[in-house]
């Protein structure tokens, strides 16, 4: 079965500090991984994706994610957090046998304090 | 235009009402999705349309009825809903990924319709 896990319900970080939001996956075959962000009462916004190639993927708003095949992880990172980064973050995986189906992790609430 | 629009933004309905949610995109995407999202939870997939044909129905109750009149529009018809159906309903679209040439396209989400069933 395809699945993705976000082990932390909440991450707290001070503004200016680096942030990491964790994601691990379980898929059959090659993983196709995505990160989305959701601000209150809004839809999800795409941040970045890993399909193949370089393990470090750069995305929107200064975010990047590191794909680690041996640890089956795809952690989201940013070198210097902003208060405006406070939001709900979802990791998602594409299902191998049905490319139009995505599974989302449970979400991680990121709180960036001034 | 990289936007998915949804109307209405908010909807309050009784359990005997019939209402519809609408979604529109003009990005040429041929896959469109309906999701249900409860507060602080991930989106739950309800339906997927691929080239205007229903390709995925995640065992959704028949009181929810999707419709894809054309490649730009997606509707969700609601009838005899229950209070537990109250949620944020999200529409999304993407380039279709189910064809012979594999592609790995992200979804674009609308802002959602906040539905309250009394």
Short mmCIF file of C-alpha atoms in Angstrom, two decimals:
data_model
loop_
_atom_site.label_atom_id
_atom_site.label_comp_id
_atom_site.label_asym_id
_atom_site.label_seq_id
_atom_site.Cartn_x
_atom_site.Cartn_y
_atom_site.Cartn_z
CA UNK A 1 0.00 0.00 0.00
CA UNK A 2 1.09 3.54 -0.67
CA UNK A 3 1.25 5.87 2.29
CA UNK A 4 2.99 8.90 3.68
CA UNK A 5 3.51 9.80 7.34
CA UNK A 6 4.18 13.09 9.05
CA UNK A 7 5.33 12.17 12.55
CA UNK A 8 4.97 15.63 14.09
CA UNK A 9 1.57 17.25 14.58
CA UNK A 10 3.25 20.56 15.33
CA UNK A 11 6.64 22.18 14.89
CA UNK A 12 7.64 25.34 16.72
CA UNK A 13 10.57 27.45 15.57
CA UNK A 14 11.81 30.97 16.19
CA UNK A 15 11.91 33.45 13.32
CA UNK A 16 15.28 33.41 11.61
CA UNK A 17 16.07 29.85 12.66
CA UNK A 18 16.15 26.93 10.23
CA UNK A 19 13.04 24.78 10.05
CA UNK A 20 12.44 21.14 9.17
CA UNK A 21 9.07 19.45 8.66
CA UNK A 22 9.40 15.69 8.47
CA UNK A 23 7.81 13.25 6.02
CA UNK A 24 8.39 9.54 5.48
CA UNK A 25 6.84 7.42 2.78
CA UNK A 26 6.02 3.85 1.91
CA UNK A 27 5.44 3.06 -1.76
CA UNK A 28 5.84 0.23 -4.24
CA UNK A 29 8.31 1.30 -6.88
CA UNK A 30 9.61 4.80 -7.42
CA UNK A 31 8.14 7.48 -5.16
CA UNK A 32 6.65 10.69 -6.53
CA UNK A 33 6.49 13.10 -3.62
CA UNK A 34 4.96 16.53 -3.14
CA UNK A 35 4.76 19.22 -0.47
CA UNK A 36 1.80 21.56 -0.11
CA UNK A 37 1.07 24.41 2.31
CA UNK A 38 -2.35 25.51 3.55
CA UNK A 39 -3.11 28.84 5.18
CA UNK A 40 -6.27 29.17 7.32
CA UNK A 41 -9.53 28.91 5.35
CA UNK A 42 -7.64 28.52 2.09
CA UNK A 43 -6.92 25.79 -0.41
CA UNK A 44 -3.61 23.98 -0.63
CA UNK A 45 -0.71 25.60 -2.45
CA UNK A 46 1.97 23.55 -4.19
CA UNK A 47 5.50 24.08 -2.87
CA UNK A 48 7.69 21.50 -4.59
CA UNK A 49 7.94 17.95 -5.87
CA UNK A 50 10.44 15.13 -6.29
CA UNK A 51 10.17 12.94 -9.33
CA UNK A 52 13.72 11.88 -10.14
CA UNK A 53 17.24 13.30 -10.28
CA UNK A 54 18.87 15.57 -7.72
CA UNK A 55 17.96 14.63 -4.16
CA UNK A 56 17.72 18.29 -3.11
CA UNK A 57 14.65 19.91 -4.61
CA UNK A 58 14.10 23.67 -4.48
CA UNK A 59 10.62 25.13 -4.43
CA UNK A 60 8.55 28.22 -3.78
CA UNK A 61 9.11 30.80 -1.02
CA UNK A 62 12.65 29.59 -0.26
CA UNK A 63 11.61 26.08 0.70
CA UNK A 64 13.57 23.00 -0.27
CA UNK A 65 13.22 19.30 0.41
CA UNK A 66 15.71 16.50 0.61
CA UNK A 67 14.85 13.10 -0.79
CA UNK A 68 16.58 10.25 1.05
CA UNK A 69 15.89 6.86 -0.48
CA UNK A 70 17.62 4.80 2.19
CA UNK A 71 15.62 6.47 4.96
CA UNK A 72 12.46 6.73 2.81
CA UNK A 73 12.15 10.36 3.79
CA UNK A 74 11.33 13.65 2.10
CA UNK A 75 11.80 16.35 4.73
CA UNK A 76 10.87 19.95 4.00
CA UNK A 77 13.43 22.57 4.99
CA UNK A 78 14.03 26.29 5.00
CA UNK A 79 17.27 27.95 6.14
CA UNK A 80 15.59 30.92 7.85
CA UNK A 81 11.95 30.80 8.98
CA UNK A 82 9.55 33.72 8.66
CA UNK A 83 6.49 34.38 10.81
CA UNK A 84 4.49 34.29 7.59
CA UNK A 85 5.56 30.64 7.09
CA UNK A 86 3.19 29.67 9.92
CA UNK A 87 0.66 27.36 8.30
CA UNK A 88 -0.34 23.72 7.88
CA UNK A 89 2.01 21.64 5.73
CA UNK A 90 1.09 18.43 3.92
CA UNK A 91 3.33 15.86 2.32
CA UNK A 92 1.73 13.80 -0.46
CA UNK A 93 2.64 10.75 -2.52
CA UNK A 94 1.42 9.74 -5.93
CA UNK A 95 -0.08 6.27 -6.09
CA UNK A 96 1.89 4.04 -8.47
CA UNK A 97 -1.02 2.19 -10.05
CA UNK A 98 -3.21 5.24 -10.48
CA UNK A 99 -1.31 8.33 -11.36
CA UNK A 100 -4.26 10.62 -10.73
CA UNK A 101 -4.53 9.57 -7.09
CA UNK A 102 -2.61 11.30 -4.33
CA UNK A 103 -2.35 10.27 -0.69
CA UNK A 104 -1.77 13.04 1.85
CA UNK A 105 0.00 12.84 5.17
CA UNK A 106 -1.81 13.92 8.32
CA UNK A 107 -0.33 17.40 8.22
CA UNK A 108 2.10 19.36 10.40
CA UNK A 109 1.24 22.72 11.91
CA UNK A 110 4.24 25.01 11.71
CA UNK A 111 4.37 27.85 14.24
CA UNK A 112 7.05 30.46 13.70
CA UNK A 113 7.37 32.85 16.64
CA UNK A 114 8.85 36.35 16.34
CA UNK B 1 -4.53 31.95 -15.70
CA UNK B 2 -3.26 29.54 -13.03
CA UNK B 3 -6.30 29.74 -10.82
CA UNK B 4 -9.00 27.32 -9.75
CA UNK B 5 -12.15 29.12 -8.67
CA UNK B 6 -14.91 27.75 -6.49
CA UNK B 7 -18.38 29.08 -5.73
CA UNK B 8 -19.90 29.72 -3.35
CA UNK B 9 -17.30 30.50 -0.68
CA UNK B 10 -19.72 29.61 2.08
CA UNK B 11 -22.91 27.55 2.04
CA UNK B 12 -25.39 26.79 4.81
CA UNK B 13 -28.05 24.24 4.02
CA UNK B 14 -30.67 22.16 5.74
CA UNK B 15 -30.78 18.40 5.55
CA UNK B 16 -33.63 18.46 3.03
CA UNK B 17 -32.11 21.03 0.69
CA UNK B 18 -30.56 20.49 -2.71
CA UNK B 19 -27.58 22.62 -3.57
CA UNK B 20 -24.57 22.54 -5.89
CA UNK B 21 -20.91 23.46 -5.57
CA UNK B 22 -19.10 24.74 -8.64
CA UNK B 23 -15.47 24.65 -9.70
CA UNK B 24 -13.80 26.14 -12.76
CA UNK B 25 -10.30 26.16 -14.22
CA UNK B 26 -8.90 27.51 -17.47
CA UNK B 27 -5.47 25.92 -17.40
CA UNK B 28 -6.34 23.18 -19.89
CA UNK B 29 -6.13 20.54 -17.18
CA UNK B 30 -7.91 17.29 -17.98
CA UNK B 31 -7.99 15.83 -14.47
CA UNK B 32 -10.28 17.38 -11.85
CA UNK B 33 -10.82 16.37 -8.26
CA UNK B 34 -13.19 16.82 -5.34
CA UNK B 35 -11.83 16.57 -1.80
CA UNK B 36 -13.49 16.87 1.60
CA UNK B 37 -11.45 18.37 4.41
CA UNK B 38 -12.29 18.50 8.11
CA UNK B 39 -10.54 21.03 10.35
CA UNK B 40 -6.81 20.38 10.83
CA UNK B 41 -7.05 17.13 8.85
CA UNK B 42 -5.70 16.20 5.43
CA UNK B 43 -7.94 16.37 2.39
CA UNK B 44 -9.88 13.17 1.71
CA UNK B 45 -10.30 12.29 -1.93
CA UNK B 46 -13.92 11.94 -3.05
CA UNK B 47 -13.96 11.88 -6.87
CA UNK B 48 -11.58 12.16 -9.81
CA UNK B 49 -12.55 13.02 -13.37
CA UNK B 50 -10.15 12.29 -16.19
CA UNK B 51 -11.06 13.71 -19.60
CA UNK B 52 -14.58 14.43 -18.35
CA UNK B 53 -15.13 10.81 -17.31
CA UNK B 54 -15.44 9.70 -13.70
CA UNK B 55 -12.33 7.63 -13.01
CA UNK B 56 -12.30 7.40 -9.22
CA UNK B 57 -15.19 7.30 -6.73
CA UNK B 58 -13.88 6.73 -3.22
CA UNK B 59 -17.08 5.01 -2.06
CA UNK B 60 -18.75 8.34 -1.48
CA UNK B 61 -22.41 8.26 -0.34
CA UNK B 62 -24.93 8.86 -3.12
CA UNK B 63 -26.11 12.08 -1.49
CA UNK B 64 -23.01 13.54 -3.19
CA UNK B 65 -23.28 13.52 -6.98
CA UNK B 66 -20.44 14.83 -9.15
CA UNK B 67 -20.78 16.16 -12.66
CA UNK B 68 -18.22 17.31 -15.23
CA UNK B 69 -20.13 19.19 -17.97
CA UNK B 70 -16.95 20.09 -19.86
CA UNK B 71 -13.20 20.15 -19.46
CA UNK B 72 -13.24 23.42 -17.49
CA UNK B 73 -16.13 22.83 -15.10
CA UNK B 74 -16.77 20.49 -12.22
CA UNK B 75 -19.90 20.42 -10.10
CA UNK B 76 -20.82 18.64 -6.90
CA UNK B 77 -24.55 18.24 -6.35
CA UNK B 78 -25.67 17.88 -2.77
CA UNK B 79 -28.93 16.38 -1.55
CA UNK B 80 -30.17 15.20 1.84
CA UNK B 81 -26.87 15.84 3.55
CA UNK B 82 -26.14 15.11 7.20
CA UNK B 83 -24.58 17.45 9.77
CA UNK B 84 -21.40 15.33 9.69
CA UNK B 85 -20.98 16.34 6.04
CA UNK B 86 -20.11 19.85 7.20
CA UNK B 87 -16.55 20.50 6.01
CA UNK B 88 -14.39 22.44 3.59
CA UNK B 89 -14.89 21.07 0.07
CA UNK B 90 -11.87 21.54 -2.15
CA UNK B 91 -11.68 21.29 -5.90
CA UNK B 92 -8.35 20.67 -7.62
CA UNK B 93 -7.10 20.18 -11.14
CA UNK B 94 -3.95 18.89 -12.79
CA UNK B 95 -2.59 17.78 -16.09
CA UNK B 96 -3.82 14.25 -16.48
CA UNK B 97 -1.33 11.65 -15.29
CA UNK B 98 -3.08 8.49 -16.36
CA UNK B 99 -2.06 8.38 -19.99
CA UNK B 100 0.54 6.23 -21.67
CA UNK B 101 3.22 8.90 -21.27
CA UNK B 102 3.77 9.13 -17.55
CA UNK B 103 3.89 12.60 -16.18
CA UNK B 104 4.01 13.73 -12.62
CA UNK B 105 2.03 16.85 -12.36
CA UNK B 106 1.07 18.64 -9.21
CA UNK B 107 -2.49 19.62 -8.38
CA UNK B 108 -3.76 23.17 -8.27
CA UNK B 109 -6.36 23.72 -5.55
CA UNK B 110 -9.22 26.16 -5.32
CA UNK B 111 -9.92 28.10 -2.12
CA UNK B 112 -12.74 25.76 -1.14
CA UNK B 113 -16.38 26.02 -0.18
CA UNK B 114 -17.10 26.02 3.55
CA UNK B 115 -20.26 23.91 3.89
CA UNK B 116 -22.41 23.84 7.01
CA UNK B 117 -25.31 21.39 7.21
CA UNK B 118 -27.90 22.20 9.86
#
